CSV table of C-alpha atoms in Angstrom, one decimal:
chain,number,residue,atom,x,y,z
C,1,UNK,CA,-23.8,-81.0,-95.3
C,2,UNK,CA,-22.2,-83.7,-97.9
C,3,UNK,CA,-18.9,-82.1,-99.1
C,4,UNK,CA,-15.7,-84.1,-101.3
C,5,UNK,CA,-12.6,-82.8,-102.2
C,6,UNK,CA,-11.1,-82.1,-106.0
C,7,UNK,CA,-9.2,-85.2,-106.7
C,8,UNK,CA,-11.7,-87.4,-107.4
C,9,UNK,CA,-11.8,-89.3,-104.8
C,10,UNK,CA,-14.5,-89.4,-101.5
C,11,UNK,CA,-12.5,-87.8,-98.7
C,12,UNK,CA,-10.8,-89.6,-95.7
C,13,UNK,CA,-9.9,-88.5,-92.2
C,14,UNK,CA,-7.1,-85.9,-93.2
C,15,UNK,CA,-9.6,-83.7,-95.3
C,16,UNK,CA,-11.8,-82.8,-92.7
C,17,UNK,CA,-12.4,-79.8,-90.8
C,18,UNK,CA,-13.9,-78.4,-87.9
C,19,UNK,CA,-16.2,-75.3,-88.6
C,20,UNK,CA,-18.5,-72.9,-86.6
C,21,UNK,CA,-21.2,-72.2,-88.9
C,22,UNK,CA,-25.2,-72.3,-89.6
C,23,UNK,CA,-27.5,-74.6,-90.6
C,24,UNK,CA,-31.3,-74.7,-90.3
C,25,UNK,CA,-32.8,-75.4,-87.3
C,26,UNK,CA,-34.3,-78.6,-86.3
C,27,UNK,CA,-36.8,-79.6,-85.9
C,28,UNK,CA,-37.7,-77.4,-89.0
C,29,UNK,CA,-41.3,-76.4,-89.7
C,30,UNK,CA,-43.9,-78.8,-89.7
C,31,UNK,CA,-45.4,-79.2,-93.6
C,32,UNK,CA,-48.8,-77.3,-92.6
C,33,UNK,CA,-46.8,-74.1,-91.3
C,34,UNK,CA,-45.5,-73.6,-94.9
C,35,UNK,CA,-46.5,-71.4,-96.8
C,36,UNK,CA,-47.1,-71.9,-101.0
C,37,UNK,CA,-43.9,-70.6,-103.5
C,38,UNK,CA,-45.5,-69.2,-106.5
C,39,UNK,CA,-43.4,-68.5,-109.5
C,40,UNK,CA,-44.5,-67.9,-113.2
C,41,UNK,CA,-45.5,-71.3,-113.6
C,42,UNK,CA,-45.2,-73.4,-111.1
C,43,UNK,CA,-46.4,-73.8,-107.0
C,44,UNK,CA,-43.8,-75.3,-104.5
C,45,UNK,CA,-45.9,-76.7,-101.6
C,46,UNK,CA,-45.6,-79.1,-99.1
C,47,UNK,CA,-46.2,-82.6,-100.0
C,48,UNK,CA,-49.8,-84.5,-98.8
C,49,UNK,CA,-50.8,-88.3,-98.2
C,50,UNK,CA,-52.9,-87.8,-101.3
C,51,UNK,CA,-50.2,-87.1,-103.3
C,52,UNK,CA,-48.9,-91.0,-103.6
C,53,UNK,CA,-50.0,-91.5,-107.2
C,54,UNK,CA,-48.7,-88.8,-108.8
C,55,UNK,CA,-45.8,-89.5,-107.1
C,56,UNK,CA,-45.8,-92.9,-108.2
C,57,UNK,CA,-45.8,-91.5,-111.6
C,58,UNK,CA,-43.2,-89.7,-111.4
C,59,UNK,CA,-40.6,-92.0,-109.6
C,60,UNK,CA,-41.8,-95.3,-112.4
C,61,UNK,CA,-40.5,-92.5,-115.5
C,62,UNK,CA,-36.9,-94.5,-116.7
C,63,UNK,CA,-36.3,-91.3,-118.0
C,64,UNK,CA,-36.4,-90.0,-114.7
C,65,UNK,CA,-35.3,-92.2,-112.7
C,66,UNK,CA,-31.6,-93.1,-114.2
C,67,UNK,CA,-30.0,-89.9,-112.5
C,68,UNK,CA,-31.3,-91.3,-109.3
C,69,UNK,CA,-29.1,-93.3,-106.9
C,70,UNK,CA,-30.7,-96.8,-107.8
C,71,UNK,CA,-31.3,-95.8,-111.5
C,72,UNK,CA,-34.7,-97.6,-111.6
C,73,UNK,CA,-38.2,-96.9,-111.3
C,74,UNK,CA,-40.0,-97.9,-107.9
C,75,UNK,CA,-40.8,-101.4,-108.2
C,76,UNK,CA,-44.8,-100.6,-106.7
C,77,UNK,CA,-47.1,-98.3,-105.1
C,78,UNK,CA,-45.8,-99.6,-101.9
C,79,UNK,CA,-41.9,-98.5,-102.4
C,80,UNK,CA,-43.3,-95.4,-103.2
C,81,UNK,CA,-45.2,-94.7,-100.3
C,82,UNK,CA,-42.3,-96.1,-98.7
C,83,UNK,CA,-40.7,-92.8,-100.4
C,84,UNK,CA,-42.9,-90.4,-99.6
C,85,UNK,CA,-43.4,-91.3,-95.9
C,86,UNK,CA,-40.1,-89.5,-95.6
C,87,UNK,CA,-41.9,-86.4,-96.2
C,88,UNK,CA,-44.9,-86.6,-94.3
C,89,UNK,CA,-45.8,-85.8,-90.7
C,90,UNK,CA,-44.2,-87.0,-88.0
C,91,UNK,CA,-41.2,-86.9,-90.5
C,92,UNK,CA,-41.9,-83.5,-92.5
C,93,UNK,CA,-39.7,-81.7,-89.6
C,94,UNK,CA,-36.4,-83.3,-90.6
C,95,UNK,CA,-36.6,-82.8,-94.3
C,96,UNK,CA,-37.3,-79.8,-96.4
C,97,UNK,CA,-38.8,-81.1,-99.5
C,98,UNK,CA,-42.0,-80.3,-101.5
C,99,UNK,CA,-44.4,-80.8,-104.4
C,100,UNK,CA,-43.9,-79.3,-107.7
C,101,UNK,CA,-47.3,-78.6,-109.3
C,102,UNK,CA,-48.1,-77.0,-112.6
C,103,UNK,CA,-49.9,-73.7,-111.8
C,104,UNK,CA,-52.3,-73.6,-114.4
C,105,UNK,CA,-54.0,-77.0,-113.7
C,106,UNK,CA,-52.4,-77.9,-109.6
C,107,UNK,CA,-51.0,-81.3,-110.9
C,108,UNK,CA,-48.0,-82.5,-109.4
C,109,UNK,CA,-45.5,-82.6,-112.1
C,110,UNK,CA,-41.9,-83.4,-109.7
C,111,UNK,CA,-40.9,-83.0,-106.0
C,112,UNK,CA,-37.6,-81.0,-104.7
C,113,UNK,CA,-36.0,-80.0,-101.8
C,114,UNK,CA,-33.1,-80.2,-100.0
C,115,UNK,CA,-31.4,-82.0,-96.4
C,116,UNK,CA,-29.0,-82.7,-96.2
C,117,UNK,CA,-28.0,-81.5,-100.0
C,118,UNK,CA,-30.3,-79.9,-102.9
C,119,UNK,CA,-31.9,-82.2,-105.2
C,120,UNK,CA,-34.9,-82.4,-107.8
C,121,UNK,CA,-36.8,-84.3,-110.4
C,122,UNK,CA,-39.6,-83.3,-113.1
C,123,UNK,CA,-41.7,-85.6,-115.0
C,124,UNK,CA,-40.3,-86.1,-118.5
C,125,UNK,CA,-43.2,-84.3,-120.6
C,126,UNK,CA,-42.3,-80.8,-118.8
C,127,UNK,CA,-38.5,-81.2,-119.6
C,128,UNK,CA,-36.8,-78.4,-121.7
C,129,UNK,CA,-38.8,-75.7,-120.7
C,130,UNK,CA,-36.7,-73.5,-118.2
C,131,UNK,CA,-38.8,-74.9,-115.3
C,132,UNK,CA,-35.9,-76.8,-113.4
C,133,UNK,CA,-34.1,-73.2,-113.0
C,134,UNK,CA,-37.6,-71.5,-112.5
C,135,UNK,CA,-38.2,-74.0,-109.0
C,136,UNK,CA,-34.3,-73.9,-107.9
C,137,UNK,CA,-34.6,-70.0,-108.1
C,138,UNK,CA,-37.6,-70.2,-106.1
C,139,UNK,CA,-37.0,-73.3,-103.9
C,140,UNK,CA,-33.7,-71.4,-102.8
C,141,UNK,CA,-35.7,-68.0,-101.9
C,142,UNK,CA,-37.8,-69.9,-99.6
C,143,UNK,CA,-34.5,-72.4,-97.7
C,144,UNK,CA,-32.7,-68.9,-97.1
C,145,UNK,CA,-35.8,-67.8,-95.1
C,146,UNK,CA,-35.8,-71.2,-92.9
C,147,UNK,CA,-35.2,-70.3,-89.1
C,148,UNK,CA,-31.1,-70.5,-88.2
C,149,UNK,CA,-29.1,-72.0,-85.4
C,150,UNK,CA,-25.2,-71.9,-84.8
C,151,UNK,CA,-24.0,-74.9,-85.3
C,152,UNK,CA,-20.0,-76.7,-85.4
C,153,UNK,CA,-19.6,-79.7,-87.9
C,154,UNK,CA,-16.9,-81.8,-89.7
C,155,UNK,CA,-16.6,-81.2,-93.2
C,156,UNK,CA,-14.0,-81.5,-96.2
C,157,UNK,CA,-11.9,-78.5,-95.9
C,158,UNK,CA,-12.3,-77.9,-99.6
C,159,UNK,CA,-16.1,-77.0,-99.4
C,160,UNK,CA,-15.2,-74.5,-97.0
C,161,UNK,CA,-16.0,-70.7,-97.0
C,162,UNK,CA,-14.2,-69.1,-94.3
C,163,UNK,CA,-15.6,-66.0,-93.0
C,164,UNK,CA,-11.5,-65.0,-92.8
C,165,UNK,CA,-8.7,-66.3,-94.1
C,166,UNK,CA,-6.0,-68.2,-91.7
C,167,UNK,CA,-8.2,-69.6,-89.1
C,168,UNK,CA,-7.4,-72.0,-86.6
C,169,UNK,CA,-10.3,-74.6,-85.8
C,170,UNK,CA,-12.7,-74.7,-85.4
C,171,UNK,CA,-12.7,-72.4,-88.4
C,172,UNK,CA,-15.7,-69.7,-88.6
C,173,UNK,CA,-17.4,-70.4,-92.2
C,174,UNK,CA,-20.2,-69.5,-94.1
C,175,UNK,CA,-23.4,-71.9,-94.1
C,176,UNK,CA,-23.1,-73.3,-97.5
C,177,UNK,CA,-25.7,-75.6,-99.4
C,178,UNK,CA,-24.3,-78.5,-101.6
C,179,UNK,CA,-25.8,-80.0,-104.8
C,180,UNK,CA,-24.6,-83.3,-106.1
C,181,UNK,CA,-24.7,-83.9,-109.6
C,182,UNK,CA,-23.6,-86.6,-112.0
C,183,UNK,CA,-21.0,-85.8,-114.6
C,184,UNK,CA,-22.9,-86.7,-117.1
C,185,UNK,CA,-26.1,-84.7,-116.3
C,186,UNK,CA,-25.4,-81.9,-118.6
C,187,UNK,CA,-28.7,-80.6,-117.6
C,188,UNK,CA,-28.6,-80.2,-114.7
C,189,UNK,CA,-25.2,-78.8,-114.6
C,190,UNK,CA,-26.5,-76.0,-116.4
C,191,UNK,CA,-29.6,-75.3,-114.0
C,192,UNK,CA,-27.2,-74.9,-111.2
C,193,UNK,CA,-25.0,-72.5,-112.8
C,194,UNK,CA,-28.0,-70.4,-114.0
C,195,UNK,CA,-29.0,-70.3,-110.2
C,196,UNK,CA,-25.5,-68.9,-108.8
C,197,UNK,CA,-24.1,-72.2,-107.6
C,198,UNK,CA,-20.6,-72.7,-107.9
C,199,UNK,CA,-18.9,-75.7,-109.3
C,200,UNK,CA,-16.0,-76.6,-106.3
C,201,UNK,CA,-15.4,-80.1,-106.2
C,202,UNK,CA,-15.5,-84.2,-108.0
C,203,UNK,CA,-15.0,-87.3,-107.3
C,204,UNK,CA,-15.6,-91.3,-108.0
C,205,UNK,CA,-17.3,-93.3,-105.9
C,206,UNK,CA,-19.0,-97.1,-106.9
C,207,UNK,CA,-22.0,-96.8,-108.7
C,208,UNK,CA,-25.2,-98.1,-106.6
C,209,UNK,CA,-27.0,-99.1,-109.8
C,210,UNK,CA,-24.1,-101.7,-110.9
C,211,UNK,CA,-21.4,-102.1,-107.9
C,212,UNK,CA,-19.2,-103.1,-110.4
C,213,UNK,CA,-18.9,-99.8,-111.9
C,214,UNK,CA,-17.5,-96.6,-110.8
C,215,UNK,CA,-19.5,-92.9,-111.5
C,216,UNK,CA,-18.5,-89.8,-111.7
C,217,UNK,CA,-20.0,-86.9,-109.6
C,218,UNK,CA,-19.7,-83.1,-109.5
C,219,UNK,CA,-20.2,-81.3,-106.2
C,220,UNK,CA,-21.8,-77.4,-106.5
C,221,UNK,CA,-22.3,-75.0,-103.5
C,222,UNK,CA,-23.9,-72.0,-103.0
C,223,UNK,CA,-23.1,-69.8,-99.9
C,224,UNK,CA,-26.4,-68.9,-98.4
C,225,UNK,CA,-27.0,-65.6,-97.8
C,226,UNK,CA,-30.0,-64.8,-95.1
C,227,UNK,CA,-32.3,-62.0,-95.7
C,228,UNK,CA,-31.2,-58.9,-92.9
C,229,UNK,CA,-27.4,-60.6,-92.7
Protein backbone atom coordinates (compact mmCIF):
# COMPACT_ATOMS: atom_id res chain seq x y z
CA UNK A 1 0.00 0.00 0.00
CA UNK A 2 1.98 3.23 -1.43
CA UNK A 3 0.44 6.25 0.55
CA UNK A 4 2.05 10.31 0.66
CA UNK A 5 0.85 13.01 2.66
CA UNK A 6 -0.76 16.55 1.36
CA UNK A 7 2.12 18.85 1.35
CA UNK A 8 3.69 17.83 -1.47
CA UNK A 9 6.28 16.17 -0.38
CA UNK A 10 7.09 12.03 -0.16
CA UNK A 11 6.65 11.32 3.53
CA UNK A 12 9.49 10.71 6.23
CA UNK A 13 9.57 8.83 9.52
CA UNK A 14 7.08 11.13 11.50
CA UNK A 15 4.15 10.45 9.03
CA UNK A 16 3.81 7.02 9.50
CA UNK A 17 1.47 4.88 11.25
CA UNK A 18 0.90 1.60 12.53
CA UNK A 19 -2.47 0.04 11.29
CA UNK A 20 -4.41 -3.32 11.72
CA UNK A 21 -6.07 -3.82 8.60
CA UNK A 22 -6.62 -6.11 5.35
CA UNK A 23 -5.03 -6.80 2.43
CA UNK A 24 -5.28 -9.67 -0.03
CA UNK A 25 -3.87 -12.68 0.71
CA UNK A 26 -0.63 -14.03 -0.65
CA UNK A 27 0.13 -15.94 -2.41
CA UNK A 28 -3.03 -14.80 -4.42
CA UNK A 29 -4.59 -16.98 -7.05
CA UNK A 30 -2.50 -18.55 -9.55
CA UNK A 31 -3.53 -16.88 -13.31
CA UNK A 32 -5.39 -20.20 -14.45
CA UNK A 33 -7.81 -20.11 -11.29
CA UNK A 34 -9.24 -16.78 -12.61
CA UNK A 35 -12.04 -16.56 -13.91
CA UNK A 36 -12.90 -13.99 -17.19
CA UNK A 37 -14.53 -10.16 -16.24
CA UNK A 38 -16.93 -9.46 -18.94
CA UNK A 39 -18.30 -5.99 -19.29
CA UNK A 40 -20.08 -4.34 -22.28
CA UNK A 41 -17.05 -4.26 -24.27
CA UNK A 42 -14.32 -5.49 -22.96
CA UNK A 43 -12.83 -9.10 -21.24
CA UNK A 44 -10.37 -8.74 -18.23
CA UNK A 45 -8.35 -12.09 -18.24
CA UNK A 46 -5.29 -13.18 -17.04
CA UNK A 47 -2.31 -12.56 -19.13
CA UNK A 48 -0.57 -15.68 -21.28
CA UNK A 49 3.11 -16.29 -22.71
CA UNK A 50 1.42 -15.76 -26.10
CA UNK A 51 0.50 -12.49 -25.35
CA UNK A 52 4.17 -10.87 -25.79
CA UNK A 53 3.46 -9.09 -29.07
CA UNK A 54 0.57 -7.45 -28.48
CA UNK A 55 2.09 -6.46 -25.52
CA UNK A 56 4.93 -5.23 -27.24
CA UNK A 57 2.63 -3.08 -29.11
CA UNK A 58 1.27 -1.62 -26.56
CA UNK A 59 4.29 -0.70 -24.27
CA UNK A 60 6.36 0.85 -27.89
CA UNK A 61 2.92 3.46 -28.26
CA UNK A 62 4.87 7.16 -27.12
CA UNK A 63 1.55 8.05 -26.65
CA UNK A 64 1.21 5.58 -24.18
CA UNK A 65 4.10 5.24 -22.75
CA UNK A 66 4.85 9.04 -21.41
CA UNK A 67 2.60 8.57 -18.24
CA UNK A 68 4.69 5.64 -17.47
CA UNK A 69 7.58 5.84 -14.91
CA UNK A 70 10.37 5.80 -17.70
CA UNK A 71 8.31 7.75 -20.21
CA UNK A 72 9.62 5.64 -23.20
CA UNK A 73 8.62 2.83 -25.18
CA UNK A 74 10.46 -0.64 -24.51
CA UNK A 75 13.51 -0.44 -26.24
CA UNK A 76 12.83 -4.42 -27.80
CA UNK A 77 10.90 -7.50 -27.63
CA UNK A 78 13.21 -8.61 -25.01
CA UNK A 79 12.45 -5.61 -22.34
CA UNK A 80 9.10 -6.55 -22.87
CA UNK A 81 9.10 -9.93 -22.13
CA UNK A 82 11.22 -8.81 -19.42
CA UNK A 83 7.82 -6.95 -18.56
CA UNK A 84 5.57 -9.45 -18.83
CA UNK A 85 7.49 -12.16 -16.92
CA UNK A 86 6.21 -10.28 -14.01
CA UNK A 87 2.86 -11.57 -14.63
CA UNK A 88 3.30 -15.02 -15.52
CA UNK A 89 3.56 -18.20 -13.61
CA UNK A 90 5.69 -18.70 -11.05
CA UNK A 91 5.16 -14.95 -10.56
CA UNK A 92 1.28 -14.47 -11.42
CA UNK A 93 0.67 -15.17 -7.42
CA UNK A 94 2.25 -11.95 -6.27
CA UNK A 95 0.65 -9.59 -8.73
CA UNK A 96 -2.93 -9.12 -9.72
CA UNK A 97 -2.79 -7.87 -13.15
CA UNK A 98 -4.52 -8.84 -16.51
CA UNK A 99 -5.16 -8.44 -20.21
CA UNK A 100 -7.54 -6.05 -21.58
CA UNK A 101 -9.05 -7.49 -24.79
CA UNK A 102 -11.72 -6.05 -27.10
CA UNK A 103 -14.79 -8.31 -26.84
CA UNK A 104 -15.87 -8.31 -30.17
CA UNK A 105 -12.63 -9.49 -31.86
CA UNK A 106 -10.36 -11.01 -28.31
CA UNK A 107 -7.42 -8.69 -29.27
CA UNK A 108 -5.54 -7.43 -26.52
CA UNK A 109 -5.90 -3.71 -26.58
CA UNK A 110 -4.09 -2.71 -22.68
CA UNK A 111 -3.20 -4.55 -19.48
CA UNK A 112 -4.37 -3.45 -15.76
CA UNK A 113 -4.24 -4.40 -12.43
CA UNK A 114 -3.17 -3.52 -9.32
CA UNK A 115 -0.17 -4.57 -6.27
CA UNK A 116 0.79 -2.82 -4.70
CA UNK A 117 -1.35 0.24 -6.17
CA UNK A 118 -4.01 0.41 -9.18
CA UNK A 119 -2.71 1.20 -12.54
CA UNK A 120 -3.69 0.82 -16.40
CA UNK A 121 -2.89 1.54 -19.96
CA UNK A 122 -4.96 1.25 -23.30
CA UNK A 123 -3.58 1.38 -26.72
CA UNK A 124 -4.02 4.82 -28.23
CA UNK A 125 -6.66 3.91 -31.10
CA UNK A 126 -9.33 2.91 -28.26
CA UNK A 127 -8.77 6.22 -26.30
CA UNK A 128 -11.88 8.43 -25.71
CA UNK A 129 -14.31 5.94 -25.61
CA UNK A 130 -15.48 5.48 -21.87
CA UNK A 131 -13.43 2.13 -21.82
CA UNK A 132 -10.76 3.14 -19.11
CA UNK A 133 -13.86 3.68 -16.49
CA UNK A 134 -15.74 0.61 -18.15
CA UNK A 135 -12.34 -1.86 -16.98
CA UNK A 136 -11.70 0.15 -13.55
CA UNK A 137 -15.46 -0.42 -12.73
CA UNK A 138 -14.94 -3.99 -13.52
CA UNK A 139 -11.34 -4.63 -12.55
CA UNK A 140 -12.43 -3.21 -9.00
CA UNK A 141 -15.60 -5.77 -8.81
CA UNK A 142 -13.35 -8.56 -9.24
CA UNK A 143 -10.06 -7.22 -6.48
CA UNK A 144 -12.91 -6.77 -3.84
CA UNK A 145 -13.71 -10.55 -4.32
CA UNK A 146 -9.85 -11.58 -3.90
CA UNK A 147 -9.43 -13.83 -0.67
CA UNK A 148 -8.52 -11.58 2.70
CA UNK A 149 -6.09 -11.87 5.55
CA UNK A 150 -5.52 -9.43 8.62
CA UNK A 151 -2.70 -7.81 8.25
CA UNK A 152 -0.59 -4.65 10.39
CA UNK A 153 1.53 -2.32 8.16
CA UNK A 154 3.22 1.20 8.24
CA UNK A 155 1.64 3.65 6.30
CA UNK A 156 1.34 7.69 6.07
CA UNK A 157 -1.24 8.55 8.54
CA UNK A 158 -2.93 10.71 5.96
CA UNK A 159 -4.20 7.76 3.77
CA UNK A 160 -5.66 6.40 6.76
CA UNK A 161 -9.37 5.29 7.30
CA UNK A 162 -9.90 4.52 10.80
CA UNK A 163 -12.59 2.19 11.58
CA UNK A 164 -12.99 4.84 14.77
CA UNK A 165 -11.83 7.94 15.50
CA UNK A 166 -9.08 8.46 18.45
CA UNK A 167 -7.19 5.30 18.23
CA UNK A 168 -3.99 4.48 19.75
CA UNK A 169 -1.63 2.21 17.51
CA UNK A 170 -1.67 0.27 16.05
CA UNK A 171 -4.76 2.00 14.77
CA UNK A 172 -7.77 -0.40 13.28
CA UNK A 173 -8.33 0.94 9.56
CA UNK A 174 -10.09 0.13 6.65
CA UNK A 175 -8.15 -1.80 3.69
CA UNK A 176 -7.82 0.93 1.26
CA UNK A 177 -6.50 0.69 -2.44
CA UNK A 178 -4.35 3.58 -3.78
CA UNK A 179 -4.02 4.96 -7.38
CA UNK A 180 -1.18 7.13 -8.41
CA UNK A 181 -1.69 9.54 -10.90
CA UNK A 182 0.24 12.39 -12.51
CA UNK A 183 -1.03 15.87 -12.19
CA UNK A 184 -1.16 16.39 -15.46
CA UNK A 185 -3.15 13.29 -16.57
CA UNK A 186 -6.41 14.94 -16.70
CA UNK A 187 -7.70 11.71 -18.01
CA UNK A 188 -7.16 9.72 -15.88
CA UNK A 189 -8.03 11.91 -13.08
CA UNK A 190 -11.42 11.87 -14.31
CA UNK A 191 -11.68 7.94 -14.72
CA UNK A 192 -10.92 7.68 -11.10
CA UNK A 193 -13.45 10.00 -9.90
CA UNK A 194 -16.09 8.36 -12.12
CA UNK A 195 -15.21 5.01 -10.33
CA UNK A 196 -15.71 6.41 -6.55
CA UNK A 197 -12.05 7.03 -5.78
CA UNK A 198 -11.32 9.80 -3.67
CA UNK A 199 -8.67 12.33 -4.31
CA UNK A 200 -6.62 12.55 -0.60
CA UNK A 201 -3.24 13.33 -1.15
CA UNK A 202 0.07 15.06 -3.64
CA UNK A 203 3.25 15.37 -3.72
CA UNK A 204 6.84 15.98 -5.77
CA UNK A 205 9.18 13.54 -6.12
CA UNK A 206 12.27 13.59 -9.09
CA UNK A 207 11.11 12.59 -12.24
CA UNK A 208 12.67 9.11 -13.43
CA UNK A 209 12.42 10.17 -17.09
CA UNK A 210 14.80 13.30 -16.56
CA UNK A 211 16.47 13.26 -12.82
CA UNK A 212 16.85 16.65 -13.30
CA UNK A 213 13.32 17.50 -13.11
CA UNK A 214 10.75 17.32 -10.45
CA UNK A 215 6.83 15.82 -11.21
CA UNK A 216 3.98 16.24 -9.79
CA UNK A 217 1.72 13.28 -8.57
CA UNK A 218 -1.86 12.93 -7.21
CA UNK A 219 -2.62 10.11 -4.81
CA UNK A 220 -6.51 8.61 -4.95
CA UNK A 221 -7.95 5.85 -2.69
CA UNK A 222 -10.87 3.89 -2.53
CA UNK A 223 -11.91 2.11 0.74
CA UNK A 224 -12.66 -1.45 -0.33
CA UNK A 225 -15.64 -2.72 0.62
CA UNK A 226 -15.95 -6.83 0.59
CA UNK A 227 -18.97 -8.43 -0.59
CA UNK A 228 -20.95 -9.94 2.90
CA UNK A 229 -18.84 -7.23 5.16
Amino acid sequence: MMTYNQDNRVPDEDDFVVVNTTLPSLPLPRSAERADVVTERLVLRALRAEDLNAVHVLRTQPEVMVWTSTGRGDKDMAETQHKLDNYLPPNDVETFNCAICWRETGELIGMGGSWPELGYMIRKEFWGRGLATELVRAFLEAYVRLPRARAQIRVDRRSVVAVTAGQQEPVEAHEVLVALVEASNERSHGVLRKCGLERFSEFVEPDLRDPSKTVGLVAYRLVVARPGV
